CSV table of C-alpha atoms in Angstrom, one decimal:
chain,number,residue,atom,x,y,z
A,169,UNK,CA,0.0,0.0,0.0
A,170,UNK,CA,3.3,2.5,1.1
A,171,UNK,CA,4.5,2.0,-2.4
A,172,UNK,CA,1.9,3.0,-4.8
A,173,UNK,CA,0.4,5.9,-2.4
A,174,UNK,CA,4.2,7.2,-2.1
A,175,UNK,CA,4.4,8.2,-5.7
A,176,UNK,CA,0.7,9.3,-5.6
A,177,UNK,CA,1.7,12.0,-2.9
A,178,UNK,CA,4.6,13.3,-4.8
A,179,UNK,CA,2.4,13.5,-7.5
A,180,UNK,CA,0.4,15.5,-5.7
A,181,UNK,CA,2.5,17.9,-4.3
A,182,UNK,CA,4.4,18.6,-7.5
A,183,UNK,CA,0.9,19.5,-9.4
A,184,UNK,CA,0.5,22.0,-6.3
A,185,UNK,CA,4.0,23.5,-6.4
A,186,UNK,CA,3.3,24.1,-10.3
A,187,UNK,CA,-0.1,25.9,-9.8
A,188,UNK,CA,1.3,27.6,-7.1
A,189,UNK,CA,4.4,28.4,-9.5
A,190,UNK,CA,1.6,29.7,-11.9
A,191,UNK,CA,-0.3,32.0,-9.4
A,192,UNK,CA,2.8,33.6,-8.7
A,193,UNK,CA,3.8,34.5,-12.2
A,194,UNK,CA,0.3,35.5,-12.8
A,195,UNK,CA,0.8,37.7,-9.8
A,196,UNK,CA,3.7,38.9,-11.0
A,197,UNK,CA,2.4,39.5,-14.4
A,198,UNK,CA,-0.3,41.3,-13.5
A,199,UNK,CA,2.0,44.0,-10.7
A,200,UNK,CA,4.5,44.4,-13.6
A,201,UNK,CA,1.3,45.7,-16.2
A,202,UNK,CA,-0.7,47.9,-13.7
A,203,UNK,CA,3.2,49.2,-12.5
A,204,UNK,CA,3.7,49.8,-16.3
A,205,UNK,CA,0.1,51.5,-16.5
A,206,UNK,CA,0.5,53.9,-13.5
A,207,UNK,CA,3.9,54.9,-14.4
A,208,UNK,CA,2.1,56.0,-17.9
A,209,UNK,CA,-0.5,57.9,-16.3
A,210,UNK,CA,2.1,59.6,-13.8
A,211,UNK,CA,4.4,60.7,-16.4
A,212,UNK,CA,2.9,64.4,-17.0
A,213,UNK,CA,2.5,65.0,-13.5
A,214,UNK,CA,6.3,64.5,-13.5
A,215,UNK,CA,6.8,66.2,-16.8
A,216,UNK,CA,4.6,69.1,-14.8
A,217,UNK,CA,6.3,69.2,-11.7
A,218,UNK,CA,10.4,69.0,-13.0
A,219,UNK,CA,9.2,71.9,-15.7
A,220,UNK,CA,8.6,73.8,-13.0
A,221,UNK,CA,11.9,73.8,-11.4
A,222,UNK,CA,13.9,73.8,-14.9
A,223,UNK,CA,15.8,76.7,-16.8
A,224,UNK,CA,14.3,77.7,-19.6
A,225,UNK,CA,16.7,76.3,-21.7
A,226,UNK,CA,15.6,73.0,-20.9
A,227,UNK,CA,12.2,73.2,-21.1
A,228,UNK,CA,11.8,72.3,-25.1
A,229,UNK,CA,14.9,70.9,-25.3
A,230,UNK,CA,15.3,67.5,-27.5
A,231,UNK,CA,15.6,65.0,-26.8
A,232,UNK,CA,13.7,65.8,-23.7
A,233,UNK,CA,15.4,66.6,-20.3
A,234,UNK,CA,13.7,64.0,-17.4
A,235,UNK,CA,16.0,65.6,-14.6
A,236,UNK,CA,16.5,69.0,-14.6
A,237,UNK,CA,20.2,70.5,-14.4
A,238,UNK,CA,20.1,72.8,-11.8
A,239,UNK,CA,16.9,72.1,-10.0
A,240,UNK,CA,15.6,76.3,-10.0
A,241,UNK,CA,13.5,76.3,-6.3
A,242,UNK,CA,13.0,79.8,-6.4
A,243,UNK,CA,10.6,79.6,-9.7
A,244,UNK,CA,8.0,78.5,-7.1
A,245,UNK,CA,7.9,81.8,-5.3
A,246,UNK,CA,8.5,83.6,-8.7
A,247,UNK,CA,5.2,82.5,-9.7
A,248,UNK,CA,3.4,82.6,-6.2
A,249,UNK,CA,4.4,86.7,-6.3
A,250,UNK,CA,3.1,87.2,-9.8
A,251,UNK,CA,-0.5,86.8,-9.1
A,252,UNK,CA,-2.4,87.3,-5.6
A,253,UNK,CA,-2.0,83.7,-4.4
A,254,UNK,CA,-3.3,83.9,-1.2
A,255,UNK,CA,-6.9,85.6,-2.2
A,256,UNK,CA,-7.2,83.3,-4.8
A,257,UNK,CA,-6.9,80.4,-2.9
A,258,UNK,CA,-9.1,81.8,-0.1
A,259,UNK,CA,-11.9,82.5,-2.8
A,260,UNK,CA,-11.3,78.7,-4.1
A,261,UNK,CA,-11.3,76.9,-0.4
A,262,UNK,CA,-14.2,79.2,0.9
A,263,UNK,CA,-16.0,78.3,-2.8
A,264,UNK,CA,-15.3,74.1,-2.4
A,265,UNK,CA,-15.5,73.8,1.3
A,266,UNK,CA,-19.2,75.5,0.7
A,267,UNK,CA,-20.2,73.4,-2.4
A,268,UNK,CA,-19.0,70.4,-0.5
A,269,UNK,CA,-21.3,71.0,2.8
A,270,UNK,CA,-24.2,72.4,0.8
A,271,UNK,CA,-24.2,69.0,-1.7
A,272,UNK,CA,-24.0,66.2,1.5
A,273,UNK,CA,-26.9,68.5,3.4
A,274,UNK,CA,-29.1,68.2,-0.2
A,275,UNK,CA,-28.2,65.4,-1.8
A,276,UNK,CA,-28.4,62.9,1.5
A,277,UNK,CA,-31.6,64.7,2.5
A,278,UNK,CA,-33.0,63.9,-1.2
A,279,UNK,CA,-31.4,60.6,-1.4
A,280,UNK,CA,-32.8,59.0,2.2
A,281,UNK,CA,-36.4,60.4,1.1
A,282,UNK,CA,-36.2,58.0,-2.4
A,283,UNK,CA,-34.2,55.2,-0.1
A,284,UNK,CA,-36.2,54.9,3.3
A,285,UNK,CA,-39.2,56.9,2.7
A,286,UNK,CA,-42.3,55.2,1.6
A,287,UNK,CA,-44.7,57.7,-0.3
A,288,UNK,CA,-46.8,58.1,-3.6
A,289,UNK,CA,-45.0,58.6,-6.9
A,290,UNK,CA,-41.3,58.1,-5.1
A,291,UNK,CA,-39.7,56.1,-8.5
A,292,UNK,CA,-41.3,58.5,-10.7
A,293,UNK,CA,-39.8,61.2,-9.4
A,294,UNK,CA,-36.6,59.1,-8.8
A,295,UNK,CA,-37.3,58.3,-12.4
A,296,UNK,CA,-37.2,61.8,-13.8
A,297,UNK,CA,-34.5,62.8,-11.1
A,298,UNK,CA,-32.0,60.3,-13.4
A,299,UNK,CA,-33.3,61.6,-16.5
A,300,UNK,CA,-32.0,64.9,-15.8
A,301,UNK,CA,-28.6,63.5,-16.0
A,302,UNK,CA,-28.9,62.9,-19.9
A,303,UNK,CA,-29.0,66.9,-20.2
A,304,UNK,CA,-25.2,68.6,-20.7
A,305,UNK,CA,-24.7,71.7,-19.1
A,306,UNK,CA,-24.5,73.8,-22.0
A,307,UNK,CA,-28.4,73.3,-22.8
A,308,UNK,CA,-28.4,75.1,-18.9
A,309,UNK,CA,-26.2,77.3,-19.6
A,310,UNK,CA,-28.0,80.2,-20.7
A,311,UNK,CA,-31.2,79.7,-18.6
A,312,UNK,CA,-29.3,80.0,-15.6
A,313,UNK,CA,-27.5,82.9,-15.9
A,314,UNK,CA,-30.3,84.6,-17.2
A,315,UNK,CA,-32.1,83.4,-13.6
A,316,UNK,CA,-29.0,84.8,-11.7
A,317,UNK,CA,-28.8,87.8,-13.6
A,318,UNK,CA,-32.4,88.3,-12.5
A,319,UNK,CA,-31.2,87.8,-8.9
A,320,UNK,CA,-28.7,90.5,-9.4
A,321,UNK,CA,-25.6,87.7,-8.8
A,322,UNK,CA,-23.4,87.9,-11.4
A,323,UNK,CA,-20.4,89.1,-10.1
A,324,UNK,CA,-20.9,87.8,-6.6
A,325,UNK,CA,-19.6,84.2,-5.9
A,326,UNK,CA,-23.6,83.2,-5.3
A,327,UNK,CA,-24.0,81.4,-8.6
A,328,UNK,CA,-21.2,78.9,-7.8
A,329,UNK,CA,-22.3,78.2,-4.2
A,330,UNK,CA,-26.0,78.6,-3.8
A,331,UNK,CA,-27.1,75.5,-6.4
A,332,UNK,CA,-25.0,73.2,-4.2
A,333,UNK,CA,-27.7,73.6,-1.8
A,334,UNK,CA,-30.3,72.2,-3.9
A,335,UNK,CA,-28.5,68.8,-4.7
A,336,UNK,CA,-27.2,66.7,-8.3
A,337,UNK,CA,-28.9,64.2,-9.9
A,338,UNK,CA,-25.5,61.6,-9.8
A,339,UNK,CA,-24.6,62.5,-6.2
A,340,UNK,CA,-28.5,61.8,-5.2
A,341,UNK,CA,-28.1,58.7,-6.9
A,342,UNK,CA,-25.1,57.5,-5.4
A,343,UNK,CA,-26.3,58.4,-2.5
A,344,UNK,CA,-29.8,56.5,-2.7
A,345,UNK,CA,-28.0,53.7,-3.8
A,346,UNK,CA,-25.8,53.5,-0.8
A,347,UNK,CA,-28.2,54.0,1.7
A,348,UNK,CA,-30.7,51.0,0.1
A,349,UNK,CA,-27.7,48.7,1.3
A,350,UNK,CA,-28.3,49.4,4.8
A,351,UNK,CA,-31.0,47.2,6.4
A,352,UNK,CA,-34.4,48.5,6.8
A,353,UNK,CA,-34.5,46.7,10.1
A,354,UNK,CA,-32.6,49.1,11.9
A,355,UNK,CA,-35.2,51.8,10.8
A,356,UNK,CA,-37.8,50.0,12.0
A,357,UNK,CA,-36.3,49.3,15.4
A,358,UNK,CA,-35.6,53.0,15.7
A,359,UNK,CA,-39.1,54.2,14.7
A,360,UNK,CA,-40.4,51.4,17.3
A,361,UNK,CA,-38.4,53.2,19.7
A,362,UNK,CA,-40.1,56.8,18.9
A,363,UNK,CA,-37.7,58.1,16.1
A,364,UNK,CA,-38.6,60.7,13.3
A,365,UNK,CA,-37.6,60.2,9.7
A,366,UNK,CA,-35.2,63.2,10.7
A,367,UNK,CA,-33.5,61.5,13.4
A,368,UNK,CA,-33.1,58.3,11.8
A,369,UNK,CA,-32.1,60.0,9.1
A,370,UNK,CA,-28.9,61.9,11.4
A,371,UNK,CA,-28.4,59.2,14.1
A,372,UNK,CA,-28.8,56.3,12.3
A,373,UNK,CA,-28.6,56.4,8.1
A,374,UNK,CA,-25.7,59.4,8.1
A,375,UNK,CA,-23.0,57.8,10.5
A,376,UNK,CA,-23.5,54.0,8.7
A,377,UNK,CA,-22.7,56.1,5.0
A,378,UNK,CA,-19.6,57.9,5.9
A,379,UNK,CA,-17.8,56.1,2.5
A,380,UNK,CA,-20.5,57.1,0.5
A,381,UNK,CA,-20.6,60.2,1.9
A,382,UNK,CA,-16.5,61.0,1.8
A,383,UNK,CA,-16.7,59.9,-2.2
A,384,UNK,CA,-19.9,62.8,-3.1
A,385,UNK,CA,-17.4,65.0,-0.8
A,386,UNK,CA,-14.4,64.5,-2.7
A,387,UNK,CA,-16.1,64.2,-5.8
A,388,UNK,CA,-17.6,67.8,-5.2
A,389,UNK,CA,-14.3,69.4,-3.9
A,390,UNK,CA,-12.1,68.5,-7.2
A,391,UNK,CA,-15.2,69.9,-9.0
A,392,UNK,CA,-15.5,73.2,-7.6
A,393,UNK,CA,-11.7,73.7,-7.1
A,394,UNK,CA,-11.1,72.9,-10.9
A,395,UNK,CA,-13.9,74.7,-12.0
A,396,UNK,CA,-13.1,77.3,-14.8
A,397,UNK,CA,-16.0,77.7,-16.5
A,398,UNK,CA,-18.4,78.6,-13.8
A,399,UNK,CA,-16.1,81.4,-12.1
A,400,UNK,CA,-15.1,82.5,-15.9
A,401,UNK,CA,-19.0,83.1,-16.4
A,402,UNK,CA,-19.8,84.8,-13.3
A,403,UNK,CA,-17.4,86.3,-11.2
A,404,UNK,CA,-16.0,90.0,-12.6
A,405,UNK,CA,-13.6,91.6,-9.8
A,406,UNK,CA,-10.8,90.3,-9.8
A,407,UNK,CA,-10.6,90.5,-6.2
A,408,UNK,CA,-13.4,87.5,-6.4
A,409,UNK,CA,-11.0,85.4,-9.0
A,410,UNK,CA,-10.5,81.2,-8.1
A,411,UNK,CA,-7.1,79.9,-8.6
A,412,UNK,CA,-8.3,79.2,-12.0
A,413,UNK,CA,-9.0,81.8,-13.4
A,414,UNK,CA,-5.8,83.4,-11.6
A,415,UNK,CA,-3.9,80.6,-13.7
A,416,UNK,CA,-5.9,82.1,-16.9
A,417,UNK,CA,-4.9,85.5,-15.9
A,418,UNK,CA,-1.2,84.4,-15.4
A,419,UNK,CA,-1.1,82.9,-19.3
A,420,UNK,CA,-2.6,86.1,-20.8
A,421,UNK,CA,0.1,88.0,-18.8
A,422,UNK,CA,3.0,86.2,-18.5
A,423,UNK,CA,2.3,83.0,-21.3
A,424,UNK,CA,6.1,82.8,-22.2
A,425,UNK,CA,7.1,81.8,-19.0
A,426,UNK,CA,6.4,78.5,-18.6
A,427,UNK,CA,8.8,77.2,-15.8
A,428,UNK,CA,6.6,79.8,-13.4
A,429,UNK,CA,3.0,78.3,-14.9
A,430,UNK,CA,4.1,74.7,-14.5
A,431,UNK,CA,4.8,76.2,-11.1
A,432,UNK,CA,1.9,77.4,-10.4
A,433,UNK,CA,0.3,74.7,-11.2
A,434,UNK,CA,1.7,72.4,-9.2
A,435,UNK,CA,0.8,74.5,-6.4
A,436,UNK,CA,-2.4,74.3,-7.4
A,437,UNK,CA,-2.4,70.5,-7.8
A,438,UNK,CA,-1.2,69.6,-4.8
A,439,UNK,CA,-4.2,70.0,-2.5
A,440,UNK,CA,-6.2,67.8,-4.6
A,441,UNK,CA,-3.5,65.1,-4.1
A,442,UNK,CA,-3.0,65.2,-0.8
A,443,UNK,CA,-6.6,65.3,0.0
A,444,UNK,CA,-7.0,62.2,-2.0
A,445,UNK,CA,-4.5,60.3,-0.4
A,446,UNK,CA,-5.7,61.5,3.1
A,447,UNK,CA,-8.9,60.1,1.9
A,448,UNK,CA,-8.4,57.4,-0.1
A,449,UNK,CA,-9.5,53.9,2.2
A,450,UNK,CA,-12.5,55.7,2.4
A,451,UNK,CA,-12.9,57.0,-1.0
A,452,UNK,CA,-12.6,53.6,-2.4
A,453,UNK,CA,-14.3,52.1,0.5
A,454,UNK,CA,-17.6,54.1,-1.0
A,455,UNK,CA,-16.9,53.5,-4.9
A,456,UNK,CA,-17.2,49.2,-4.3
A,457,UNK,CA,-19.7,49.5,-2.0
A,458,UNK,CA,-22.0,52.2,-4.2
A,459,UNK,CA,-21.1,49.7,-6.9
A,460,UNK,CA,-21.6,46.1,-5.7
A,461,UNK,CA,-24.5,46.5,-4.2
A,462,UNK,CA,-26.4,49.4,-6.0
């Protein structure tokens, strides 16, 4: 009996060393192509950031320069002096921190209505919530400002901030879909003991959705504080400018140097990355969750 299971066993365990041979070439395989991938995607942000701290010379130099020979610091605070940095960057941050607390306050208010509450006509108007999506903003576009110039807005930094109090279809939605994971029982058991729809809705539904609620957040923050369009539309004292449109300013004024704009704009890229990263468990905590079970 020894003798014929012996070679049975080392059969055995040489068919698992070679699948296990496999997974770890597969593994490999597969770290070596999303390695190559990243690296392709990160290679402006490093063309961005080592233009910024090049010589002119070297800037359209072939074949291209990939480490810069001196490395020029002081075209950081070059380009920080030409434009009023600091106002723009308060306008931006007091803009996005605004547009981020007026979209969670909408949008999870709209989306627990359509998720928990049970009343007449919800999936319609879930329904035509959606089908708002389909519009682009240009069809908008002309509508709305005529409404804000009604309101006696333009020029004021009302027309980026107040419509972030009404909610987005897409953040509504990811929101709805989110908060249809969490169990109705616990609802129940809190309306049992004497809840409101309001207080199930802040004690219960809002701290069980903070990775739903971090992706809307961060989603809505790299909106606002990339936005060009909307500040180039309404905003008219430069005093009220976004770090956009500073950045626009800066090309119409000083276009030829563009070892201080990659500067810039580095400076202005970096919040948005180190946001990210401070949020990213979260961030993609909320994306699988939204949607696996959406």
């Amino acid at each position: 009996m020894s003798t014929v299971a012996c070679p049975e066993r080392r059969g055995r365990q040489a068919r698992a060393r070679r699948a296990a041979a496999r997974r770890q070439i597969r593994a490999a395989t597969t770290h070596l192509i999303l390695l190559g991938i990243g690296l392709f995607f990160a290679l402006p942000f490093y063309w961005l950031v080592s233009t910024a701290v090049k010589p002119d010379s070297q800037i359209f130099q072939m074949p291209p320069v990939w480490v810069p020979h001196p490395v020029l610091w002081e075209n950081y605070p070059k380009a920080l002096r030409y434009i009023p940095f600091a106002i723009y960057t308060w306008n931006t941050v007091k803009i996005s921190v605004l547009n981020v607390v007026g979209t969670l306050l909408s949008c999870s208010l709209v989306a627990y209505s359509l998720a928990k509450v049970r009343w007449k006509g919800r999936e319609w108007v879930f329904v035509s919530l959606i089908a708002t999506m389909i519009l682009p903003g240009q069809v908008t576009m002309v509508p709305t400002f005529a409404i804000f110039k009604w309101l006696h807005w333009i020029g004021t930094s009302l027309p980026l901030i107040v419509p972030a109090f009404f909610g987005t279809a897409f953040n509504i939605f990811l929101l709805r879909q989110f908060f249809m994971t969490i169990p109705v029982e616990l609802s129940d058991a809190a309306r049992i003991d004497g809840c409101g729809d309001l207080a199930i809705y802040w004690r219960i539904i809002l701290p069980l959705s903070k990775p739903a609620l971090a992706t809307v957040g961060l989603f809505t923050f790299i909106a606002a504080w990339n936005d060009f369009l909307g500040p180039l539309l309404y905003l008219n004292d430069e005093r009220s400018y976004t770090l956009s449109l500073g950045l626009q300013r800066f090309v119409s004024q000083h276009g030829a140097e563009w070892a201080m704009l990659m500067a810039a704009s580095t400076v202005m890229t970096v919040p948005i990355i180190v946001i990210f990263f401070l949020a990213q468990r979260t961030f993609i905590q909320g994306i699988t969750l939204t949607g696996i079970k959406g």
